[in-house]
Coordinates of C-alpha atoms in Angstrom, one line a residue:
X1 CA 5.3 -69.9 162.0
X2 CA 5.3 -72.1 158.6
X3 CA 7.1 -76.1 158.8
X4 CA 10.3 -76.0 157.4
X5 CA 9.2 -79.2 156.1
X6 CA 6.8 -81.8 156.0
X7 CA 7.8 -85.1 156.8
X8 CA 10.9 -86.4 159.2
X9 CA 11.0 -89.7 161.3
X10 CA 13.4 -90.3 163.3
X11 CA 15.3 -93.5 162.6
X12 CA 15.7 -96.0 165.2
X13 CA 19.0 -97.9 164.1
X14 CA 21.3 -95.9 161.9
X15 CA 23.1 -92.3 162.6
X16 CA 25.3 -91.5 159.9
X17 CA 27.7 -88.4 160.5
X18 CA 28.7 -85.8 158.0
X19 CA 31.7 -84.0 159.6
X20 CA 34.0 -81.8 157.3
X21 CA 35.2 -79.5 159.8
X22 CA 39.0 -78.5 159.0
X23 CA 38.5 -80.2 155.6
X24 CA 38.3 -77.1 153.9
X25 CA 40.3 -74.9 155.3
X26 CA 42.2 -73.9 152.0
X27 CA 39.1 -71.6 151.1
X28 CA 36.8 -72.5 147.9
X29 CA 36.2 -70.1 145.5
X30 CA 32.9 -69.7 143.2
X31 CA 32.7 -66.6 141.0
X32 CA 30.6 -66.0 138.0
X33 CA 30.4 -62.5 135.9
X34 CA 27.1 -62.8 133.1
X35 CA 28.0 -58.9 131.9
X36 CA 30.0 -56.0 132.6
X37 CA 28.9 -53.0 133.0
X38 CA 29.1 -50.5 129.6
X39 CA 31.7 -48.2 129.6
X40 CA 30.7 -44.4 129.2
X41 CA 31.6 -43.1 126.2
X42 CA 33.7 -39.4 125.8
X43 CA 31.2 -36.5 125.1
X44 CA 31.1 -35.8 121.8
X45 CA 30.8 -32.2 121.5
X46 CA 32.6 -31.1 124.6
X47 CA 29.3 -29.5 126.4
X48 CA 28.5 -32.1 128.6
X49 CA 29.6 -32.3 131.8
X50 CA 31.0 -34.7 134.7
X51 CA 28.6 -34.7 137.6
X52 CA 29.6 -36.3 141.0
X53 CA 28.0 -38.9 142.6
X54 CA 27.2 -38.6 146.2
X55 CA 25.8 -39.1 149.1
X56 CA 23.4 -36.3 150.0
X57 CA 24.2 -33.7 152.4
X58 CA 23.0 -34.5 156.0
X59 CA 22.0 -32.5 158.4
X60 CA 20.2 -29.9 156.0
X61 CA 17.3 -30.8 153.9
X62 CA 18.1 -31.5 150.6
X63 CA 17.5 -29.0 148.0
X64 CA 15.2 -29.3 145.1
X65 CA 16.5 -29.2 141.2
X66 CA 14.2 -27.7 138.7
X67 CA 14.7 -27.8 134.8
X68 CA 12.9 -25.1 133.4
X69 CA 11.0 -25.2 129.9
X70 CA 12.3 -22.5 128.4
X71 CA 15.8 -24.4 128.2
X72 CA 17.7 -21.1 128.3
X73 CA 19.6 -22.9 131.6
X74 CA 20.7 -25.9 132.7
X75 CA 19.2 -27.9 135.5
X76 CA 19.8 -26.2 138.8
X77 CA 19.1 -26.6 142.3
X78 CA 16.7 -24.4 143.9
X79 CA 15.1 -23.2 147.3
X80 CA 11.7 -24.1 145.8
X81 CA 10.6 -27.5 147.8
X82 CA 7.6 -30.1 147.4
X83 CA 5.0 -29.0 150.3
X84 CA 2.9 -31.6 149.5
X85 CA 1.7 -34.6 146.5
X86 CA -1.1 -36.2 146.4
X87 CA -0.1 -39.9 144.4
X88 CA -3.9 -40.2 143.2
X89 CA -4.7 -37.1 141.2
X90 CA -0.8 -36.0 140.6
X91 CA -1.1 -33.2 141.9
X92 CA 1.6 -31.1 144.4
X93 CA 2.3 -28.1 146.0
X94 CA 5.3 -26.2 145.6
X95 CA 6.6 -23.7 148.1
X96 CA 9.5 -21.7 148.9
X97 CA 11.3 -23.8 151.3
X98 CA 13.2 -21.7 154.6
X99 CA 16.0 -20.2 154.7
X100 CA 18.6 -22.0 156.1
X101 CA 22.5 -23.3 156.0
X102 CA 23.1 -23.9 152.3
X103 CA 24.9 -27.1 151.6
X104 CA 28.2 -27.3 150.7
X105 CA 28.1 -27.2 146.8
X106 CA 29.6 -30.8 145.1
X107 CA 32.7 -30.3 142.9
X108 CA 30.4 -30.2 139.7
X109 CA 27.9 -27.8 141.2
X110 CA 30.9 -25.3 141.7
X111 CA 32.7 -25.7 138.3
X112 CA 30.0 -25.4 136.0
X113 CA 26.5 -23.9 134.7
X114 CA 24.6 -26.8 135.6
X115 CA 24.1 -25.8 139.2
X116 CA 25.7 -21.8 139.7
X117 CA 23.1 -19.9 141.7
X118 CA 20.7 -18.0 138.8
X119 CA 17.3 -15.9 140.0
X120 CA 15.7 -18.4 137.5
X121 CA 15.9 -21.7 139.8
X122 CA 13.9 -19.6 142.7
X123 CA 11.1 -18.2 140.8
X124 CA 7.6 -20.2 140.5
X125 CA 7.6 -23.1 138.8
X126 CA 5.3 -22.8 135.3
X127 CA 4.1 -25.5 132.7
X128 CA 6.6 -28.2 131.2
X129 CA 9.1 -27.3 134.3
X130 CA 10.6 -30.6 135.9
X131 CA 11.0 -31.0 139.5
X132 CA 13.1 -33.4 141.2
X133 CA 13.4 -33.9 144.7
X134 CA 14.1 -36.0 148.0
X135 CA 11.0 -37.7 150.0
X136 CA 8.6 -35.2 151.1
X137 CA 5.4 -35.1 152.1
X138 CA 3.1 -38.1 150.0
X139 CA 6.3 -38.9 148.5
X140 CA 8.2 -40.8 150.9
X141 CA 10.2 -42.2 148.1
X142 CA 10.6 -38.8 146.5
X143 CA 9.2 -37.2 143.4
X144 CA 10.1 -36.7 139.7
X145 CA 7.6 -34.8 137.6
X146 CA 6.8 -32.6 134.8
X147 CA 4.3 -30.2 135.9
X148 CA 1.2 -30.1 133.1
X149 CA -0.6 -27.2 135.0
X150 CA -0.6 -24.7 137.4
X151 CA -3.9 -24.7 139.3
X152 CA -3.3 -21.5 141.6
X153 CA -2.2 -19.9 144.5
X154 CA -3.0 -21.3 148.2
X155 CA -1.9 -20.7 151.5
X156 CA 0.5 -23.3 150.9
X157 CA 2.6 -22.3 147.7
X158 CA 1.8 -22.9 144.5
X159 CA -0.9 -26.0 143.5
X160 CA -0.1 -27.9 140.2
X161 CA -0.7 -31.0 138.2
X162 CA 2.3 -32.8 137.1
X163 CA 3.0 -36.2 135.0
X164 CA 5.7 -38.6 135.3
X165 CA 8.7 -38.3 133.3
X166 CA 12.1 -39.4 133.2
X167 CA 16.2 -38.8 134.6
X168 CA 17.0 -37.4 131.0
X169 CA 14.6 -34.6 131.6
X170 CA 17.3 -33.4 134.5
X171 CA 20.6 -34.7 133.5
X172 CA 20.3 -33.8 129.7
X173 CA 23.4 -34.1 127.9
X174 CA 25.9 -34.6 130.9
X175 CA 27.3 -37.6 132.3
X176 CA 27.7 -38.9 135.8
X177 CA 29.6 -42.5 137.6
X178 CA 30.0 -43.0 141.1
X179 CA 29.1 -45.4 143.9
X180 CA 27.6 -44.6 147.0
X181 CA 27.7 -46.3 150.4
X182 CA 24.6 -46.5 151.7
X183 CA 24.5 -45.2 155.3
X184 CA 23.6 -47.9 158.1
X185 CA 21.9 -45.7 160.3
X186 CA 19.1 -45.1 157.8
X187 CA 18.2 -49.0 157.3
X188 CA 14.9 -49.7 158.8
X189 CA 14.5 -53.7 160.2
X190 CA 11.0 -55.4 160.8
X191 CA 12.0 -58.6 162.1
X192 CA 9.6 -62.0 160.9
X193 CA 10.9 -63.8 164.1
X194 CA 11.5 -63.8 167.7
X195 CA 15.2 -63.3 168.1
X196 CA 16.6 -61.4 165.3
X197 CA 18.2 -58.4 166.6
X198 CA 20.0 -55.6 164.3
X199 CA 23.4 -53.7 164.7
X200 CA 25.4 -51.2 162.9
X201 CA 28.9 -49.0 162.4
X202 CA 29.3 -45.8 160.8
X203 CA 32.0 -43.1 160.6
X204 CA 32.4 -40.8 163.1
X205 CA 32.7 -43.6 166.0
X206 CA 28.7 -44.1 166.0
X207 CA 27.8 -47.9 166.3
X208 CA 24.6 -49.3 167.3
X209 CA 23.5 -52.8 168.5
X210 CA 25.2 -55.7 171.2
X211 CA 27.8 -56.1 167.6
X212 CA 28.2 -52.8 166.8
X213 CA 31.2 -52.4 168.4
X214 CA 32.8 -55.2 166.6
X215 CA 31.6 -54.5 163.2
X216 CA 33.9 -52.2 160.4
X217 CA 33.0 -48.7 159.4
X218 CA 29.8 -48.3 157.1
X219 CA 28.4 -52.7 157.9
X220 CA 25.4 -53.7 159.8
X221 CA 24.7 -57.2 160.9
X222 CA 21.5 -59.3 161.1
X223 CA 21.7 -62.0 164.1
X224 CA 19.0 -64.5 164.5
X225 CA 18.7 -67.3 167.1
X226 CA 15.2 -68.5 166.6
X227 CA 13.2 -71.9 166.9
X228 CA 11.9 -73.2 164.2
X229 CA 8.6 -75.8 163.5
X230 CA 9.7 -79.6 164.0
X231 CA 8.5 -82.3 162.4
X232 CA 4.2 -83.1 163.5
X233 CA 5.3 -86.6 164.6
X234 CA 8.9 -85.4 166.6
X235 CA 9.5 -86.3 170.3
X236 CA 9.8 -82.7 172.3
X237 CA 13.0 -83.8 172.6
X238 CA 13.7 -83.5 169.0
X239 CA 13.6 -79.3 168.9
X240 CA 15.0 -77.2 166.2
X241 CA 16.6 -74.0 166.3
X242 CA 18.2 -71.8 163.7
X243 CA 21.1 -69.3 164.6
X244 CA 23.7 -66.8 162.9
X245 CA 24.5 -63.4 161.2
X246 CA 24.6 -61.8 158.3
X247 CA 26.6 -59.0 157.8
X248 CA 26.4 -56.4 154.6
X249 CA 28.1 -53.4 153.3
X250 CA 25.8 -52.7 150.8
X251 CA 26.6 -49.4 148.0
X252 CA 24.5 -47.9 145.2
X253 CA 25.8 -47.6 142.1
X254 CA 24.5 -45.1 139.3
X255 CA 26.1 -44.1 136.3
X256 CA 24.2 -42.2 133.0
X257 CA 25.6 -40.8 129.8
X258 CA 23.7 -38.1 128.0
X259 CA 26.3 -37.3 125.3
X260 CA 24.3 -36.7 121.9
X261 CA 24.4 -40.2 120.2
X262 CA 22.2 -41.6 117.0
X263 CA 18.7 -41.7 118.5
X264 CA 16.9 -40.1 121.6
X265 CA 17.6 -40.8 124.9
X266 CA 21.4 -41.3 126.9
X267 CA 23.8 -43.1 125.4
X268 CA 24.2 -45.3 128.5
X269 CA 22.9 -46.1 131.9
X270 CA 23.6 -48.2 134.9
X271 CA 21.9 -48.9 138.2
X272 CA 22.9 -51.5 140.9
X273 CA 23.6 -52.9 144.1
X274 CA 26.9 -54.3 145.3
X275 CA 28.8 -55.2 148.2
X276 CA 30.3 -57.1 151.2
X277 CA 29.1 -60.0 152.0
X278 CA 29.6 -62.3 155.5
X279 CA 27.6 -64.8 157.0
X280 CA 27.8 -67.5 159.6
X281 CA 24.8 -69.8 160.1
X282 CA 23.5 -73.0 162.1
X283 CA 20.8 -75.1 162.0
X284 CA 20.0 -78.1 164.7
X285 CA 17.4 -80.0 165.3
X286 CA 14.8 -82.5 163.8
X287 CA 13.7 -79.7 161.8
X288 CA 10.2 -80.5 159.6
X289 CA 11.7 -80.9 156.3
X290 CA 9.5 -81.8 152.6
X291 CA 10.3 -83.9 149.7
X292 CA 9.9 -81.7 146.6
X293 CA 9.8 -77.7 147.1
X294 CA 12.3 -76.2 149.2
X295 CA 11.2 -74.4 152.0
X296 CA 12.0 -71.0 153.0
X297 CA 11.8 -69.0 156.3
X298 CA 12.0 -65.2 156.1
X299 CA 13.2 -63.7 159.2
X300 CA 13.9 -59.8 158.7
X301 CA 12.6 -57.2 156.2
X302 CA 15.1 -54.3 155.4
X303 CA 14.5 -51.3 153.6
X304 CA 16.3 -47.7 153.0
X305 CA 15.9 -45.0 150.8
X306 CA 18.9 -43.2 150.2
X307 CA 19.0 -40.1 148.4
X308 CA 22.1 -39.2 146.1
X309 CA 23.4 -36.2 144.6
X310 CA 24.0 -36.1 141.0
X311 CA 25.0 -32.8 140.3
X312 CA 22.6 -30.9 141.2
X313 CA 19.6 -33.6 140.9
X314 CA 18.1 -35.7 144.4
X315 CA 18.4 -39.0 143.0
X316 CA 15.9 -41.2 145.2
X317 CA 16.9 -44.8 145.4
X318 CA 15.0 -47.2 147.3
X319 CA 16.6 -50.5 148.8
X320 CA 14.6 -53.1 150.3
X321 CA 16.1 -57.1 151.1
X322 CA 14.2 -59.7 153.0
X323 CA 16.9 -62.4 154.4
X324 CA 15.8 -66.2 154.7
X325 CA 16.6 -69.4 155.7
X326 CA 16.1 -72.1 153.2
X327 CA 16.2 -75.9 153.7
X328 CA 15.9 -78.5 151.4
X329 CA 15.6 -82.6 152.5
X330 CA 14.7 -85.4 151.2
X331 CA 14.3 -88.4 153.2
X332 CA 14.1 -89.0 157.0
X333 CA 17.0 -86.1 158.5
X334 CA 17.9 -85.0 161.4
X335 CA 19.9 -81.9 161.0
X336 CA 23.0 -80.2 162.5
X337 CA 24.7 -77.9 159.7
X338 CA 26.8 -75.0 160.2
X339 CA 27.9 -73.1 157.4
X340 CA 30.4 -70.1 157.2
X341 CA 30.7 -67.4 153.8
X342 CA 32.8 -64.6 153.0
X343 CA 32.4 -63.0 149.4
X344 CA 30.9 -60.1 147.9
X345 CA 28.1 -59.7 145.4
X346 CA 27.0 -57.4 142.3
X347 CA 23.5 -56.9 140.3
X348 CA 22.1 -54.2 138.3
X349 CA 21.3 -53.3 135.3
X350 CA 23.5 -51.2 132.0
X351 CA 22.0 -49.4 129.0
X352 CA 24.2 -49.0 125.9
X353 CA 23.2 -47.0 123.0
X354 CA 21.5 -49.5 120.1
X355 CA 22.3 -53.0 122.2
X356 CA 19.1 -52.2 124.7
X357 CA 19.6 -53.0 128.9
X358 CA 21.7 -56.3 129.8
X359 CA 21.8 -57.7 133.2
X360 CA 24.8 -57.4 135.7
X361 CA 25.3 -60.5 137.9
X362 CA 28.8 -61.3 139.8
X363 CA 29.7 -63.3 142.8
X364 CA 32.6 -64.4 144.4
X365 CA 32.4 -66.2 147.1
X366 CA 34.7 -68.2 149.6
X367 CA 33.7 -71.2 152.6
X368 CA 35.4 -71.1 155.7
X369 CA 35.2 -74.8 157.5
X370 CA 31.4 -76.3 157.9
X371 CA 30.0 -78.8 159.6
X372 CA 27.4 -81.3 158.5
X373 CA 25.4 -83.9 160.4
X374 CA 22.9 -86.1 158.8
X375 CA 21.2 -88.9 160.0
X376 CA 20.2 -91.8 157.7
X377 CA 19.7 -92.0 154.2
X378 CA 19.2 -88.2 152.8
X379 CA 19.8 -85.5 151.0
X380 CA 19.8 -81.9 152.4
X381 CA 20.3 -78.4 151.1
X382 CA 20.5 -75.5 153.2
X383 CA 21.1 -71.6 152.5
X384 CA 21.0 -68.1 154.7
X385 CA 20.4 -65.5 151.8
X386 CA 18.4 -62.4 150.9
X387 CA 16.2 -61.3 148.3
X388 CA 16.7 -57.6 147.2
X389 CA 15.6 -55.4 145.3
X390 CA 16.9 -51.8 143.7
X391 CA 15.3 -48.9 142.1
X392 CA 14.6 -45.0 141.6
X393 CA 11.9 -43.0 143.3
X394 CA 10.3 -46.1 144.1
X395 CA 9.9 -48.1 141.6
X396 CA 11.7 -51.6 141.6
X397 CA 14.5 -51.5 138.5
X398 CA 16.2 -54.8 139.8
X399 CA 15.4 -57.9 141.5
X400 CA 18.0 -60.8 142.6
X401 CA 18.0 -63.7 145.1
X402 CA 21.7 -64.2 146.7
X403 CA 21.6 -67.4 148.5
X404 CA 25.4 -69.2 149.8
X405 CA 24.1 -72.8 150.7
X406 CA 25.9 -76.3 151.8
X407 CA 24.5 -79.4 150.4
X408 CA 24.8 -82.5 151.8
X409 CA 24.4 -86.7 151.1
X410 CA 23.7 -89.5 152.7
X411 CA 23.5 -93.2 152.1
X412 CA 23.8 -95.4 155.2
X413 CA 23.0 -99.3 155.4
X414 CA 22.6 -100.7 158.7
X415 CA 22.2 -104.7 159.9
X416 CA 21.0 -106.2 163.3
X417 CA 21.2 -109.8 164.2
X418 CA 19.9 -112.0 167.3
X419 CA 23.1 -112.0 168.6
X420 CA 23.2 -108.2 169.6
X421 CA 26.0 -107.6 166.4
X422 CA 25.5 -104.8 164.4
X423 CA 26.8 -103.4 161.8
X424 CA 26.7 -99.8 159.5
X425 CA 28.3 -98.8 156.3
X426 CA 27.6 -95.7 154.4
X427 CA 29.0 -92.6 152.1
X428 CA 28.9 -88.7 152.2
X429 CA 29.9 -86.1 150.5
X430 CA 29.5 -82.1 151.1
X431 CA 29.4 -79.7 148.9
X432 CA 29.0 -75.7 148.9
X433 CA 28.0 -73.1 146.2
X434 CA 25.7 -70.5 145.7
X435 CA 22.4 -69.5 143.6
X436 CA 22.2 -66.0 142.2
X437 CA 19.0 -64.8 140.3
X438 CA 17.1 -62.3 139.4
X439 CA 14.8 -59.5 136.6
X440 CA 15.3 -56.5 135.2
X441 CA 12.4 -54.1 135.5
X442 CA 10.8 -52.0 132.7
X443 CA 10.6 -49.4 135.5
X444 CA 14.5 -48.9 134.4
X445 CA 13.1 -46.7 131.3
X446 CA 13.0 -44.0 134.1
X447 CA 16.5 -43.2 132.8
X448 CA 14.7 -41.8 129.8
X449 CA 15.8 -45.4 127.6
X450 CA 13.3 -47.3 125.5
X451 CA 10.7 -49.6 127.3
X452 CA 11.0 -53.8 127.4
X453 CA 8.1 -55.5 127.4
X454 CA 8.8 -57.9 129.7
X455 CA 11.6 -58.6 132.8
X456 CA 14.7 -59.4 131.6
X457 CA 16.4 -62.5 133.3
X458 CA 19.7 -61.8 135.2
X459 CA 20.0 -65.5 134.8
X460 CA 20.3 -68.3 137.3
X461 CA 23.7 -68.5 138.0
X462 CA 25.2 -71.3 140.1
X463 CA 28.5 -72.3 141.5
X464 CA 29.3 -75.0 143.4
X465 CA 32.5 -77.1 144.4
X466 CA 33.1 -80.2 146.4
X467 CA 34.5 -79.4 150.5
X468 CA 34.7 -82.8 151.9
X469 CA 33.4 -86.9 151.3
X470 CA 34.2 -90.1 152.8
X471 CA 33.0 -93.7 153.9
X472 CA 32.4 -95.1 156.7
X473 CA 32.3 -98.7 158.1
X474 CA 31.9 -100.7 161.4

């Protein structure tokens, strides 16, 4: 396990303590909003259509959509599935998948032409078709592709070579909006750590974990209550430990505008992640702590890969979050810090028409009462957060660090005499706040939008406001 720091002695004459608890209990607010996200425009020639948004049938496996070439039809779903796809060469197989229960057809796939049943969407696939569909086999993260040639027949279905191409291929001129809770059950956890353990509540009455049963509909909940490295010179008696939760509701949101506009491509685009936010967090101990570069302990990897319905189209998105504890110290500390957040959180990325993608980044966050304890002279930052990351298919369209920290200081002054007197003055202050960062990724040109050369900075936002100070003197 890596130090959380490098250097902490513990001081022989001076304890100063930090103690704010009950000093903020009128909460403390931080919110910051760099962009809004673009607001679709009205078709222009009344052809395009309205899509849903949502969730992928369960229960059933998803059916394939298939654009055809010929462009006589729209995009449509079809019993035609990906056997198997081979990453290296780009090539699949394509077969006609089994009979079975069909799904329950979404509000647009009932209303329009986009997705009515038609002999066309079952028939072999041929050169310049697109295929979109959920994971399968070698494409765990699913698979959107233009197919360049058909090899032949095997025993398998159909063998072809395909290319990569983009959403506007499928969702042509129509328009879709929606967010999309992203089901609990279907997070996968590796915990970093001894002593994280992972819970979860869903509709239906199905929880998981010793706090499922306490956590809402649709949240799951990280606790870890771990040891961490102490400092190389510390007494045994001078152990650390980190504990807490965090607790997410985390949604998709998608949202694409084909409408005919000056130029190729949609008119506009948006992909993100947003959602609930909780955490509770304590760290004791004579952790090891470094002068200069914080130092951050990751203690569970996440990762889903959800599959939306747009219309007719499998929309693959892919999740993944790595939560952390971060501590920053400067001087000779001895820690106790507890530290309680409530808030929510947004990131992503929107497209408009002749402006290009600008980044998404909100926050609003509240602190519940926190402790502090420092010892001696010292500063100290610490945060529980969680990098994450969103995109389509599998590759990464967004990247942002969400980290809620407290931040304290200390300057204590002590005297001894001969005598036995002593004496100890000092001041502290505590503060809270959060960092939120992050980059756009070229991989958002999947929407079928112009490429960037470079990531695009969310921008670090910051936020921070003043919860307690004082002096003290004896």
């Amino acid at each position: 396990m890596r130090m959380l720091a490098r250097r902490l002695l513990l001081p022989g004459l001076t304890t100063l303590a930090l103690t704010a608890t009950g000093c903020s209990s009128t909460p403390h607010t931080g919110a910051a909003d760099a962009a809004a996200p673009t607001s679709l425009a009205p078709a222009g020639d009344g052809t395009s259509q309205q899509l849903d948004v949502a969730a992928a049938p369960q229960g059933t496996p998803t059916p394939a959509a298939v654009a055809r070439a010929d462009g006589k039809g729209r995009t449509e779903q079809s019993s035609l599935k990906v056997a198997s796809y081979d990453q290296a060469s780009g090539r699949a197989v394509i077969a006609k998948a089994p009979q079975g229960p069909a799904p329950k057809p979404t509000k647009s796939a009932s209303t329009g032409p986009s997705s009515s049943p038609s002999p066309t969407a079952d028939k072999p696939v041929a050169v310049g078709d697109v295929i979109a569909s959920a994971p399968a086999p070698g494409a765990p993260n699913g698979l959107l592709a233009k197919v360049t040639e058909v090899v032949g027949k095997t025993d398998r279905g159909t063998e072809v070579k395909t290319a990569s191409t983009t959403l506007a291929s499928v969702l042509n001129e129509d328009k879709a909006d929606g967010k999309v809770p992203v089901d609990p059950s279907s997070v996968t956890v590796e915990p970093l750590m001894k002593g994280v353990t992972f819970s979860w509540a869903k509709s239906g009455g199905v929880k998981f974990g010793p706090e499922g049963a306490k956590l809402p509909l649709g949240n799951l909940r990280l606790d870890v209550n771990a040891a961490v490295d102490t400092a190389p010179d510390a007494p045994a008696s001078a152990g650390a430990s980190v504990s807490g939760f965090v607790q997410l509701a985390p949604q998709v949101e998608f949202s694409y505008d084909g409408t005919p506009g000056a130029g190729s491509g949609p008119r506009g685009a948006f992909l993100g992640m947003s959602g609930d936010w909780s955490s509770q967090w304590k760290l004791q101990g004579r952790a090891a702590a470094s002068t200069g570069a914080p130092k951050r302990i990751p203690f569970a990897k996440l990762h889903s890969a959800p599959v939306i319905q747009v219309g007719p189209v499998p929309v693959v998105v892919n999740l993944d979050m790595t939560c952390y504890v971060q501590v920053e110290a400067d001087g000779r500390v001895t820690l106790d810090v507890q530290q309680d957040v409530k808030g929510d959180f947004k990131v992503g990325g929107t497209y408009a028409l002749g402006k290009g993608w600008t980044p998404v980044s909100q926050s609003n966050v509240k602190s519940t009462p926190v402790t502090a304890t420092v010892t001696a002279t010292g500063k100290v930052k610490g945060a529980l957060g969680a990098e994450a990351s969103v995109g389509l298919y599998g590759a990464v369209g967004v990247s942002a660090d969400f980290a809620p920290y407290l931040r304290g200081e200390a300057d204590a002054k002590a005297s001894a005499s001969s005598d036995g007197k002593t004496s100890l003055s000092g001041s502290w202050a505590l503060y809270g706040g959060f960092d939120l960062s992050g980059n756009l990724h070229l991989q958002l040109s999947l929407f079928g939008t112009p490429l960037f050369e470079r990531k695009i900075p969310l921008g670090a936002l910051n936020r921070e406001w003043a919860l307690a100070s004082g002096h003290a003197e004896r």
